[in-house]
Tab-separated table of C-alpha atoms in Angstrom:
chain	number	residue	atom	x	y	z
V	1	MET	CA	90.827	95.325	-33.754
V	2	ALA	CA	93.906	94.562	-35.784
V	3	ASP	CA	97.199	94.218	-33.906
V	4	ASN	CA	99.593	97.033	-33.110
V	5	VAL	CA	97.458	99.814	-34.514
V	6	LYS	CA	98.515	103.223	-33.291
V	7	PRO	CA	97.561	106.513	-34.944
V	8	ARG	CA	100.090	109.337	-34.924
V	9	VAL	CA	99.742	112.962	-35.984
V	10	LYS	CA	102.284	115.740	-36.266
V	11	ALA	CA	100.870	119.255	-36.324
V	12	PRO	CA	102.264	122.617	-35.211
V	13	LYS	CA	100.906	123.889	-31.892
V	14	LYS	CA	100.643	127.450	-33.197
V	15	ALA	CA	100.098	129.144	-36.537
V	16	ALA	CA	99.565	132.681	-37.791
V	17	ALA	CA	96.021	133.459	-38.993
V	18	GLY	CA	95.822	132.530	-42.668
V	19	GLU	CA	98.985	130.418	-42.499
V	20	ILE	CA	99.209	127.196	-44.459
V	21	ILE	CA	100.415	124.472	-42.134
V	22	VAL	CA	101.708	121.008	-42.942
V	23	LEU	CA	100.002	118.058	-41.301
V	24	LYS	CA	101.567	114.625	-41.198
V	25	THR	CA	99.722	111.495	-40.173
V	26	LEU	CA	100.803	107.911	-39.822
V	27	ILE	CA	98.966	104.865	-38.604
V	28	SER	CA	100.703	101.585	-37.926
V	29	HIS	CA	98.614	98.926	-39.637
V	30	ALA	CA	99.452	95.701	-41.465
V	31	MET	CA	97.228	96.590	-44.464
V	32	GLU	CA	96.691	92.947	-45.405
V	33	SER	CA	95.694	93.157	-49.059
V	34	GLY	CA	93.546	90.038	-49.349
V	35	GLN	CA	95.697	88.878	-52.256
V	36	ARG	CA	98.100	86.745	-50.255
V	37	LYS	CA	97.918	83.125	-49.197
V	38	ASP	CA	99.263	81.555	-46.033
V	39	SER	CA	101.631	78.569	-45.979
V	40	ASP	CA	98.677	76.148	-46.301
V	41	GLY	CA	97.418	77.901	-49.428
V	42	ASN	CA	94.425	79.519	-47.750
V	43	LYS	CA	93.614	83.086	-48.685
V	44	ILE	CA	94.451	85.595	-45.961
V	45	PRO	CA	91.367	87.816	-45.651
V	46	ARG	CA	91.659	91.495	-46.487
V	47	SER	CA	92.133	93.758	-43.496
V	48	ILE	CA	93.017	97.341	-44.338
V	49	ILE	CA	92.269	100.904	-43.336
V	50	ASN	CA	89.688	101.835	-45.986
V	51	ARG	CA	89.029	105.489	-45.190
V	52	PHE	CA	90.819	108.416	-43.610
V	53	THR	CA	89.328	111.803	-42.805
V	54	CYS	CA	90.451	115.050	-41.257
V	55	ASP	CA	87.950	117.551	-39.888
V	56	ILE	CA	88.931	121.085	-38.955
V	57	ASN	CA	86.529	122.656	-36.457
V	58	GLY	CA	83.910	120.114	-37.499
V	59	LYS	CA	84.275	120.875	-41.204
V	60	ASN	CA	85.658	118.139	-43.407
V	61	ALA	CA	89.029	119.006	-44.956
V	62	VAL	CA	90.256	115.683	-46.292
V	63	ASP	CA	88.400	112.460	-47.040
V	64	VAL	CA	90.462	109.659	-48.531
V	65	THR	CA	89.404	106.245	-49.770
V	66	LEU	CA	92.201	103.709	-49.366
V	67	GLU	CA	92.458	100.621	-51.532
V	68	ALA	CA	94.184	97.295	-51.100
V	69	ALA	CA	97.367	98.271	-52.956
V	70	ILE	CA	98.359	100.813	-50.309
V	71	SER	CA	101.329	99.587	-48.329
V	72	THR	CA	101.666	98.881	-44.650
V	73	ASN	CA	101.609	101.789	-42.158
V	74	PRO	CA	99.876	104.356	-44.402
V	75	TYR	CA	101.294	107.876	-44.181
V	76	PHE	CA	99.542	111.041	-45.323
V	77	GLU	CA	101.014	114.495	-45.559
V	78	PHE	CA	98.827	117.422	-46.562
V	79	SER	CA	98.496	121.118	-45.868
V	80	ALA	CA	95.655	123.188	-44.521
V	81	LYS	CA	95.007	126.919	-44.231
V	82	ILE	CA	94.366	127.901	-40.632
V	83	GLU	CA	92.143	130.989	-40.218
V	84	GLU	CA	91.298	130.690	-36.518
V	85	ALA	CA	92.134	128.577	-33.479
V	86	SER	CA	91.315	125.105	-34.699
V	87	GLU	CA	90.481	121.674	-33.410
V	88	LEU	CA	91.751	119.059	-35.826
V	89	LYS	CA	90.154	115.653	-35.733
V	90	PHE	CA	91.701	112.715	-37.553
V	91	THR	CA	89.795	109.479	-38.104
V	92	TRP	CA	90.836	106.160	-39.622
V	93	TYR	CA	88.261	103.474	-40.497
V	94	ASP	CA	89.288	99.799	-40.402
V	95	ASP	CA	87.752	96.999	-42.515
V	96	ASP	CA	86.837	95.227	-39.273
V	97	GLY	CA	84.693	98.165	-38.183
V	98	SER	CA	87.205	99.640	-35.751
V	99	VAL	CA	87.591	103.400	-35.796
V	100	TYR	CA	90.812	105.022	-34.637
V	101	GLU	CA	90.928	108.691	-33.703
V	102	ASP	CA	93.442	111.348	-32.829
V	103	SER	CA	93.053	115.079	-32.383
V	104	LYS	CA	95.269	118.144	-32.221
V	105	SER	CA	94.616	121.781	-31.491
V	106	VAL	CA	96.328	124.617	-33.276
V	107	ALA	CA	96.334	128.020	-31.581
V	108	ILE	CA	96.681	131.364	-33.323
V	109	GLY	CA	99.799	133.297	-32.387
L	1	MET	CA	132.289	129.586	-73.807
L	2	LYS	CA	130.609	126.472	-75.052
L	3	ILE	CA	132.516	124.338	-72.599
L	4	LYS	CA	131.497	126.572	-69.735
L	5	ALA	CA	127.847	126.312	-70.700
L	6	LEU	CA	128.098	122.556	-70.890
L	7	THR	CA	129.754	122.412	-67.508
L	8	ALA	CA	126.924	124.471	-66.084
L	9	ILE	CA	124.361	122.090	-67.545
L	10	ALA	CA	126.278	119.132	-66.178
L	11	ALA	CA	126.332	120.747	-62.749
L	12	ILE	CA	122.574	121.293	-62.824
L	13	MET	CA	121.974	117.732	-63.922
L	14	PHE	CA	124.226	116.447	-61.188
L	15	ALA	CA	122.458	118.502	-58.526
L	16	GLY	CA	119.141	117.081	-59.614
L	17	SER	CA	120.338	113.487	-59.798
L	18	VAL	CA	119.672	110.717	-57.333
L	19	TYR	CA	123.197	110.943	-55.941
L	20	ALA	CA	123.489	112.201	-52.412
L	21	ASP	CA	124.814	115.637	-51.688
L	22	GLU	CA	128.292	114.865	-50.436
L	23	ASN	CA	128.275	117.747	-48.015
L	24	ALA	CA	124.871	117.111	-46.472
L	25	GLU	CA	124.890	116.675	-42.718
L	26	LEU	CA	122.493	114.527	-40.741
L	27	VAL	CA	120.594	116.335	-37.999
L	28	VAL	CA	117.656	114.431	-36.553
L	29	ASN	CA	114.572	116.374	-35.439
L	30	GLY	CA	116.457	119.611	-35.960
L	31	ASP	CA	118.647	119.185	-32.875
L	32	LEU	CA	120.397	115.818	-32.689
L	33	GLU	CA	123.632	116.012	-34.662
L	34	ILE	CA	124.825	112.713	-36.075
L	35	VAL	CA	128.428	112.175	-37.137
L	36	THR	CA	128.225	110.543	-40.575
L	37	LYS	CA	131.823	111.179	-41.637
L	38	THR	CA	134.920	111.165	-39.498
L	39	ALA	CA	138.584	110.175	-39.409
L	40	ALA	CA	139.076	106.435	-39.782
L	41	PRO	CA	139.991	104.529	-36.610
L	42	ALA	CA	143.701	103.749	-36.197
L	43	HIS	CA	143.430	100.118	-37.278
L	44	LEU	CA	142.150	101.250	-40.697
L	45	SER	CA	144.846	103.867	-41.312
L	46	ASP	CA	146.485	101.744	-44.025
L	47	VAL	CA	143.354	101.381	-46.110
L	48	MET	CA	141.269	104.553	-45.743
L	49	ASP	CA	141.376	108.057	-44.296
L	50	GLU	CA	137.714	108.642	-43.623
L	51	VAL	CA	134.814	106.496	-42.599
L	52	MET	CA	131.321	107.376	-43.779
L	53	SER	CA	127.899	106.239	-42.716
L	54	GLY	CA	125.665	104.617	-45.322
L	55	TRP	CA	123.398	107.655	-44.924
L	56	ARG	CA	125.824	109.657	-47.084
L	57	PHE	CA	125.397	107.235	-49.965
L	58	ARG	CA	121.633	107.469	-50.157
L	59	SER	CA	119.444	109.759	-52.251
L	60	GLU	CA	118.137	113.037	-50.848
L	61	GLY	CA	114.629	111.679	-50.351
L	62	THR	CA	115.848	108.692	-48.378
L	63	GLN	CA	118.182	110.894	-46.358
L	64	ALA	CA	115.327	113.246	-45.497
L	65	MET	CA	113.232	110.414	-44.067
L	66	GLN	CA	115.867	109.885	-41.401
L	67	MET	CA	116.030	113.553	-40.447
L	68	ASP	CA	112.651	113.572	-38.717
L	69	ASP	CA	111.496	110.784	-36.428
L	70	PHE	CA	107.927	111.232	-37.617
L	71	ASP	CA	109.016	110.478	-41.167
L	72	ASN	CA	111.293	107.583	-40.155
L	73	PRO	CA	109.207	104.410	-40.535
L	74	GLY	CA	111.628	102.575	-38.238
L	75	MET	CA	110.288	104.532	-35.275
L	76	ILE	CA	107.010	102.585	-35.395
L	77	PHE	CA	108.953	99.510	-34.371
L	78	VAL	CA	110.743	101.432	-31.652
L	79	ASP	CA	107.320	102.192	-30.147
L	80	GLN	CA	106.376	98.520	-30.341
L	81	ALA	CA	109.623	97.459	-28.671
L	82	MET	CA	109.081	100.004	-25.917
L	83	ASP	CA	105.755	98.273	-25.201
L	84	ALA	CA	107.549	94.912	-25.218
L	85	TRP	CA	110.165	96.322	-22.831
L	86	ASN	CA	107.418	96.986	-20.290
L	87	THR	CA	105.510	93.718	-20.840
L	88	ALA	CA	106.119	90.839	-18.427
L	89	GLU	CA	106.734	87.543	-20.191
L	90	GLY	CA	107.889	84.058	-19.286
L	91	SER	CA	107.877	81.888	-16.178
L	92	GLU	CA	109.480	84.509	-13.909
L	93	GLY	CA	106.772	87.077	-14.539
L	94	LYS	CA	109.362	89.736	-15.369
L	95	SER	CA	109.646	92.340	-18.073
L	96	CYS	CA	112.857	93.998	-19.244
L	97	ALA	CA	111.831	96.963	-17.104
L	98	SER	CA	111.625	94.816	-13.934
L	99	CYS	CA	115.430	94.730	-13.798
L	100	HIS	CA	116.547	97.530	-16.089
L	101	GLY	CA	113.933	100.159	-15.217
L	102	ASP	CA	113.553	103.007	-17.629
L	103	ALA	CA	115.348	102.147	-20.875
L	104	GLU	CA	116.188	105.806	-21.447
L	105	ASP	CA	118.372	105.772	-18.349
L	106	SER	CA	119.676	102.228	-18.158
L	107	MET	CA	120.338	101.624	-21.856
L	108	ALA	CA	122.009	104.921	-22.785
L	109	GLY	CA	125.370	104.178	-24.375
L	110	VAL	CA	124.858	100.404	-24.516
L	111	ARG	CA	124.437	100.022	-28.272
L	112	ALA	CA	127.631	101.988	-28.875
L	113	VAL	CA	129.929	99.408	-27.250
L	114	TYR	CA	128.395	96.178	-28.605
L	115	PRO	CA	129.498	93.555	-29.635
L	116	LYS	CA	131.403	93.274	-26.383
L	117	TRP	CA	133.389	90.678	-24.434
L	118	ASN	CA	131.322	88.995	-21.740
L	119	GLU	CA	133.608	87.824	-18.952
L	120	ALA	CA	131.179	85.404	-17.319
L	121	ALA	CA	130.312	83.708	-20.608
L	122	GLY	CA	133.876	83.855	-21.923
L	123	GLU	CA	132.770	85.030	-25.354
L	124	VAL	CA	132.093	88.125	-27.407
L	125	ARG	CA	128.392	88.835	-27.351
L	126	THR	CA	126.191	90.882	-29.617
L	127	LEU	CA	123.325	92.961	-28.305
L	128	ALA	CA	120.892	90.388	-29.700
L	129	MET	CA	122.652	87.562	-27.826
L	130	GLN	CA	122.408	89.588	-24.637
L	131	VAL	CA	118.687	90.226	-25.177
L	132	ASN	CA	118.086	86.515	-25.663
L	133	ASP	CA	120.229	85.621	-22.654
L	134	CYS	CA	117.990	87.856	-20.535
L	135	ARG	CA	114.845	86.392	-22.044
L	136	GLU	CA	115.919	82.798	-21.542
L	137	ASN	CA	117.726	82.930	-18.212
L	138	LYS	CA	116.262	85.920	-16.376
L	139	MET	CA	112.684	86.005	-17.662
L	140	GLY	CA	112.125	82.332	-18.464
L	141	ALA	CA	110.685	83.429	-21.783
L	142	GLU	CA	111.155	82.071	-25.259
L	143	LYS	CA	114.097	83.484	-27.164
L	144	TYR	CA	113.462	85.852	-30.034
L	145	GLY	CA	114.535	84.570	-33.443
L	146	TYR	CA	117.954	86.085	-34.072
L	147	THR	CA	116.860	88.164	-37.059
L	148	SER	CA	113.136	88.246	-36.187
L	149	ASP	CA	110.990	91.359	-36.366
L	150	GLN	CA	110.762	91.437	-32.569
L	151	MET	CA	114.527	91.285	-32.175
L	152	ALA	CA	115.044	93.962	-34.826
L	153	ALA	CA	112.529	96.196	-33.055
L	154	MET	CA	114.185	95.655	-29.662
L	155	GLU	CA	117.618	96.437	-31.123
L	156	ALA	CA	116.190	99.569	-32.739
L	157	MET	CA	114.728	100.723	-29.438
L	158	LEU	CA	118.069	100.124	-27.708
L	159	SER	CA	119.894	101.968	-30.503
L	160	VAL	CA	117.684	105.020	-30.053
L	161	GLN	CA	118.899	105.264	-26.443
L	162	SER	CA	122.459	105.689	-27.780
L	163	ARG	CA	121.664	107.747	-30.849
L	164	GLY	CA	124.299	110.393	-31.508
L	165	LEU	CA	126.925	108.730	-29.305
L	166	PRO	CA	130.081	107.526	-31.049
L	167	VAL	CA	130.427	103.818	-31.818
L	168	ASN	CA	133.253	102.590	-29.613
L	169	VAL	CA	133.669	98.822	-29.612
L	170	ALA	CA	136.734	97.380	-27.887
L	171	ILE	CA	139.005	95.378	-30.166
L	172	ASP	CA	141.837	94.669	-27.763
L	173	GLY	CA	142.124	92.537	-24.633
L	174	PRO	CA	139.978	89.403	-24.590
L	175	ALA	CA	138.012	90.504	-27.690
L	176	ALA	CA	141.167	90.598	-29.837
L	177	ALA	CA	141.015	86.974	-31.031
L	178	THR	CA	137.382	87.320	-32.145
L	179	TRP	CA	138.205	90.619	-33.832
L	180	GLU	CA	141.049	88.961	-35.772
L	181	GLN	CA	138.675	86.210	-36.849
L	182	GLY	CA	136.208	88.833	-38.053
L	183	LYS	CA	138.935	90.660	-39.958
L	184	GLU	CA	139.969	87.405	-41.627
L	185	LEU	CA	136.358	86.867	-42.747
L	186	TYR	CA	136.079	90.431	-44.020
L	187	TYR	CA	138.964	89.893	-46.417
L	188	THR	CA	138.129	86.310	-47.422
L	189	ARG	CA	136.615	85.960	-50.883
L	190	THR	CA	133.566	83.729	-51.029
L	191	GLY	CA	131.159	82.306	-53.573
L	192	GLN	CA	131.061	81.850	-57.306
L	193	LEU	CA	131.593	85.583	-57.728
L	194	ASP	CA	134.716	85.373	-55.575
L	195	LEU	CA	134.021	88.569	-53.628
L	196	SER	CA	135.065	89.553	-50.137
L	197	CYS	CA	133.401	92.290	-48.083
L	198	ALA	CA	136.404	94.441	-48.966
L	199	SER	CA	135.929	93.960	-52.735
L	200	CYS	CA	132.824	96.147	-52.624
L	201	HIS	CA	132.927	98.099	-49.390
L	202	GLU	CA	136.613	98.959	-49.156
L	203	ASP	CA	137.891	98.963	-52.737
L	204	ASN	CA	134.785	100.237	-54.485
L	205	TYR	CA	132.613	102.304	-52.175
L	206	GLY	CA	131.129	105.257	-54.012
L	207	ASN	CA	130.946	103.258	-57.251
L	208	MET	CA	127.845	101.674	-58.682
L	209	ILE	CA	127.300	97.925	-58.678
L	210	ARG	CA	124.587	97.717	-61.305
L	211	ALA	CA	121.869	99.973	-59.840
L	212	ASP	CA	123.234	100.123	-56.301
L	213	HIS	CA	125.473	102.830	-54.943
L	214	LEU	CA	128.077	101.003	-52.867
L	215	SER	CA	128.586	102.304	-49.349
L	216	GLN	CA	131.387	101.470	-46.974
L	217	GLY	CA	129.170	98.830	-45.418
L	218	GLN	CA	129.156	100.552	-42.040
L	219	ILE	CA	126.733	99.132	-39.493
L	220	ASN	CA	126.359	102.143	-37.191
L	221	GLY	CA	122.851	102.671	-38.625
L	222	PHE	CA	121.510	99.195	-37.905
L	223	PRO	CA	118.874	98.001	-37.510
L	224	ALA	CA	118.015	99.659	-40.821
L	225	TYR	CA	114.536	100.271	-42.165
L	226	ARG	CA	114.782	99.333	-45.826
L	227	LEU	CA	112.327	100.777	-48.293
L	228	LYS	CA	112.660	97.629	-50.415
L	229	ASN	CA	111.109	95.361	-47.786
L	230	ALA	CA	109.340	97.894	-45.559
L	231	LYS	CA	110.742	96.537	-42.317
L	232	LEU	CA	113.699	96.730	-39.989
L	233	ASN	CA	116.671	94.634	-41.031
L	234	THR	CA	119.283	93.328	-38.636
L	235	VAL	CA	123.022	93.301	-39.228
L	236	HIS	CA	123.215	89.526	-39.518
L	237	ALA	CA	120.344	89.419	-42.004
L	238	ARG	CA	122.285	91.937	-44.106
L	239	PHE	CA	125.520	89.921	-43.774
L	240	LYS	CA	123.609	86.864	-44.899
L	241	GLY	CA	122.223	88.780	-47.880
L	242	CYS	CA	125.679	90.001	-48.868
L	243	VAL	CA	127.289	86.556	-48.642
L	244	ARG	CA	124.370	85.076	-50.550
L	245	ASP	CA	124.878	87.703	-53.243
L	246	THR	CA	128.428	86.430	-53.757
L	247	ARG	CA	126.686	83.118	-54.538
L	248	ALA	CA	128.089	81.344	-51.521
L	249	GLU	CA	126.528	79.199	-48.818
L	250	THR	CA	126.104	81.708	-46.015
L	251	PHE	CA	126.927	81.475	-42.340
L	252	LYS	CA	124.110	81.264	-39.852
L	253	PRO	CA	122.777	84.522	-38.378
L	254	GLY	CA	123.778	84.544	-34.721
L	255	GLY	CA	126.595	82.049	-35.391
L	256	ALA	CA	130.201	82.533	-34.272
L	257	GLU	CA	131.396	83.659	-37.724
L	258	PHE	CA	128.897	86.499	-38.045
L	259	VAL	CA	129.402	87.554	-34.420
L	260	ALA	CA	133.116	87.939	-35.144
L	261	LEU	CA	132.366	89.736	-38.402
L	262	GLU	CA	129.939	92.071	-36.626
L	263	LEU	CA	132.615	93.003	-34.082
L	264	TYR	CA	135.120	93.691	-36.840
L	265	VAL	CA	132.723	95.665	-39.047
L	266	ALA	CA	131.457	97.647	-36.043
L	267	SER	CA	135.069	98.543	-35.198
L	268	ARG	CA	135.527	99.936	-38.719
L	269	GLY	CA	132.882	102.482	-37.761
L	270	ASN	CA	134.392	103.485	-34.412
L	271	GLY	CA	133.865	107.241	-34.234
L	272	LEU	CA	130.672	107.386	-36.302
L	273	SER	CA	127.483	108.038	-34.362
L	274	VAL	CA	124.998	105.348	-33.486
L	275	GLU	CA	122.206	106.068	-35.975
L	276	GLY	CA	119.701	103.250	-35.661
L	277	PRO	CA	117.066	102.852	-36.790
L	278	SER	CA	118.341	104.299	-40.055
L	279	VAL	CA	116.451	104.529	-43.347
L	280	ARG	CA	118.051	102.921	-46.377
L	281	ASN	CA	116.860	101.816	-49.791
């Protein structure tokens, strides 16, 4: 696992049925592009988050492919329509095979 | 009629420009009010009436990033420093928390009064010097580099514990000589461009220097997360950058000259809120 990786999600705890809510996600990650060289001239291997998904009640809402040009600590903000009490599951996939997860629940009210 | 229409167009263009809204107020997370503009401290009464945080000189988008901790990229480093605070290091097997306990209690108000005279050491010390003194002498750990990422993160974490409190560094008593030295440096022109701090930050704040909107050079928001290098930047690293930009040989970060300058510049912001970690461009 890469160093200092911590997923974070900001979601409202409650929403009205049919409301469009804003979701913000951030994961601390170095996002080493694979293009850089160290002080001895050796290539630093690529190590990035390559995929991010958000599932709402088990149904995929967002599926993002990340490429090497995306900067450190990738941040996503998107909106989702909430029809019923929902379990939100957020997943980040690392080049090294690690998978980082976070989840939030949004109640109706 | 024509003039009126033109004025209206100009007003619309201005509102949509990258310039900051002069009347915007900084409220973090919807409840923490930050003073970004206030009456200048007494020692500045001859040169300016109001002091303003660098936040007021930034574009709306950059300002907005600082209004919510989730959107403030500097907070990532605060989290990391909080982990470091609780991690034992060095030959004594101690962490910061071993002596200081919960940072939220023990460190509240600390950032606001640094740099500060240290009686035992007989010198003015910055927060970074104090952190390294603890690491070296209390923990038996290796010192952080003065402008290193770890130091910047630790300073940011300590700043958060004082966020919203007014900067209030002492400039009298035993600190007075250092303060005078810092003031001297502030007004001394350096480099091939022959610029002092005051040339830009006192005489020309609000104006553009090429593409940059000059602020008053206040340091109440440091460490600052800069969008240009995507990391936290310490005060001394910024001082070094400014002196370098005058095309001079710079002083050493952590050296006596910059410590004195930090005390003086901090005192120019007495009354503004501690803001760190701020977001700047």
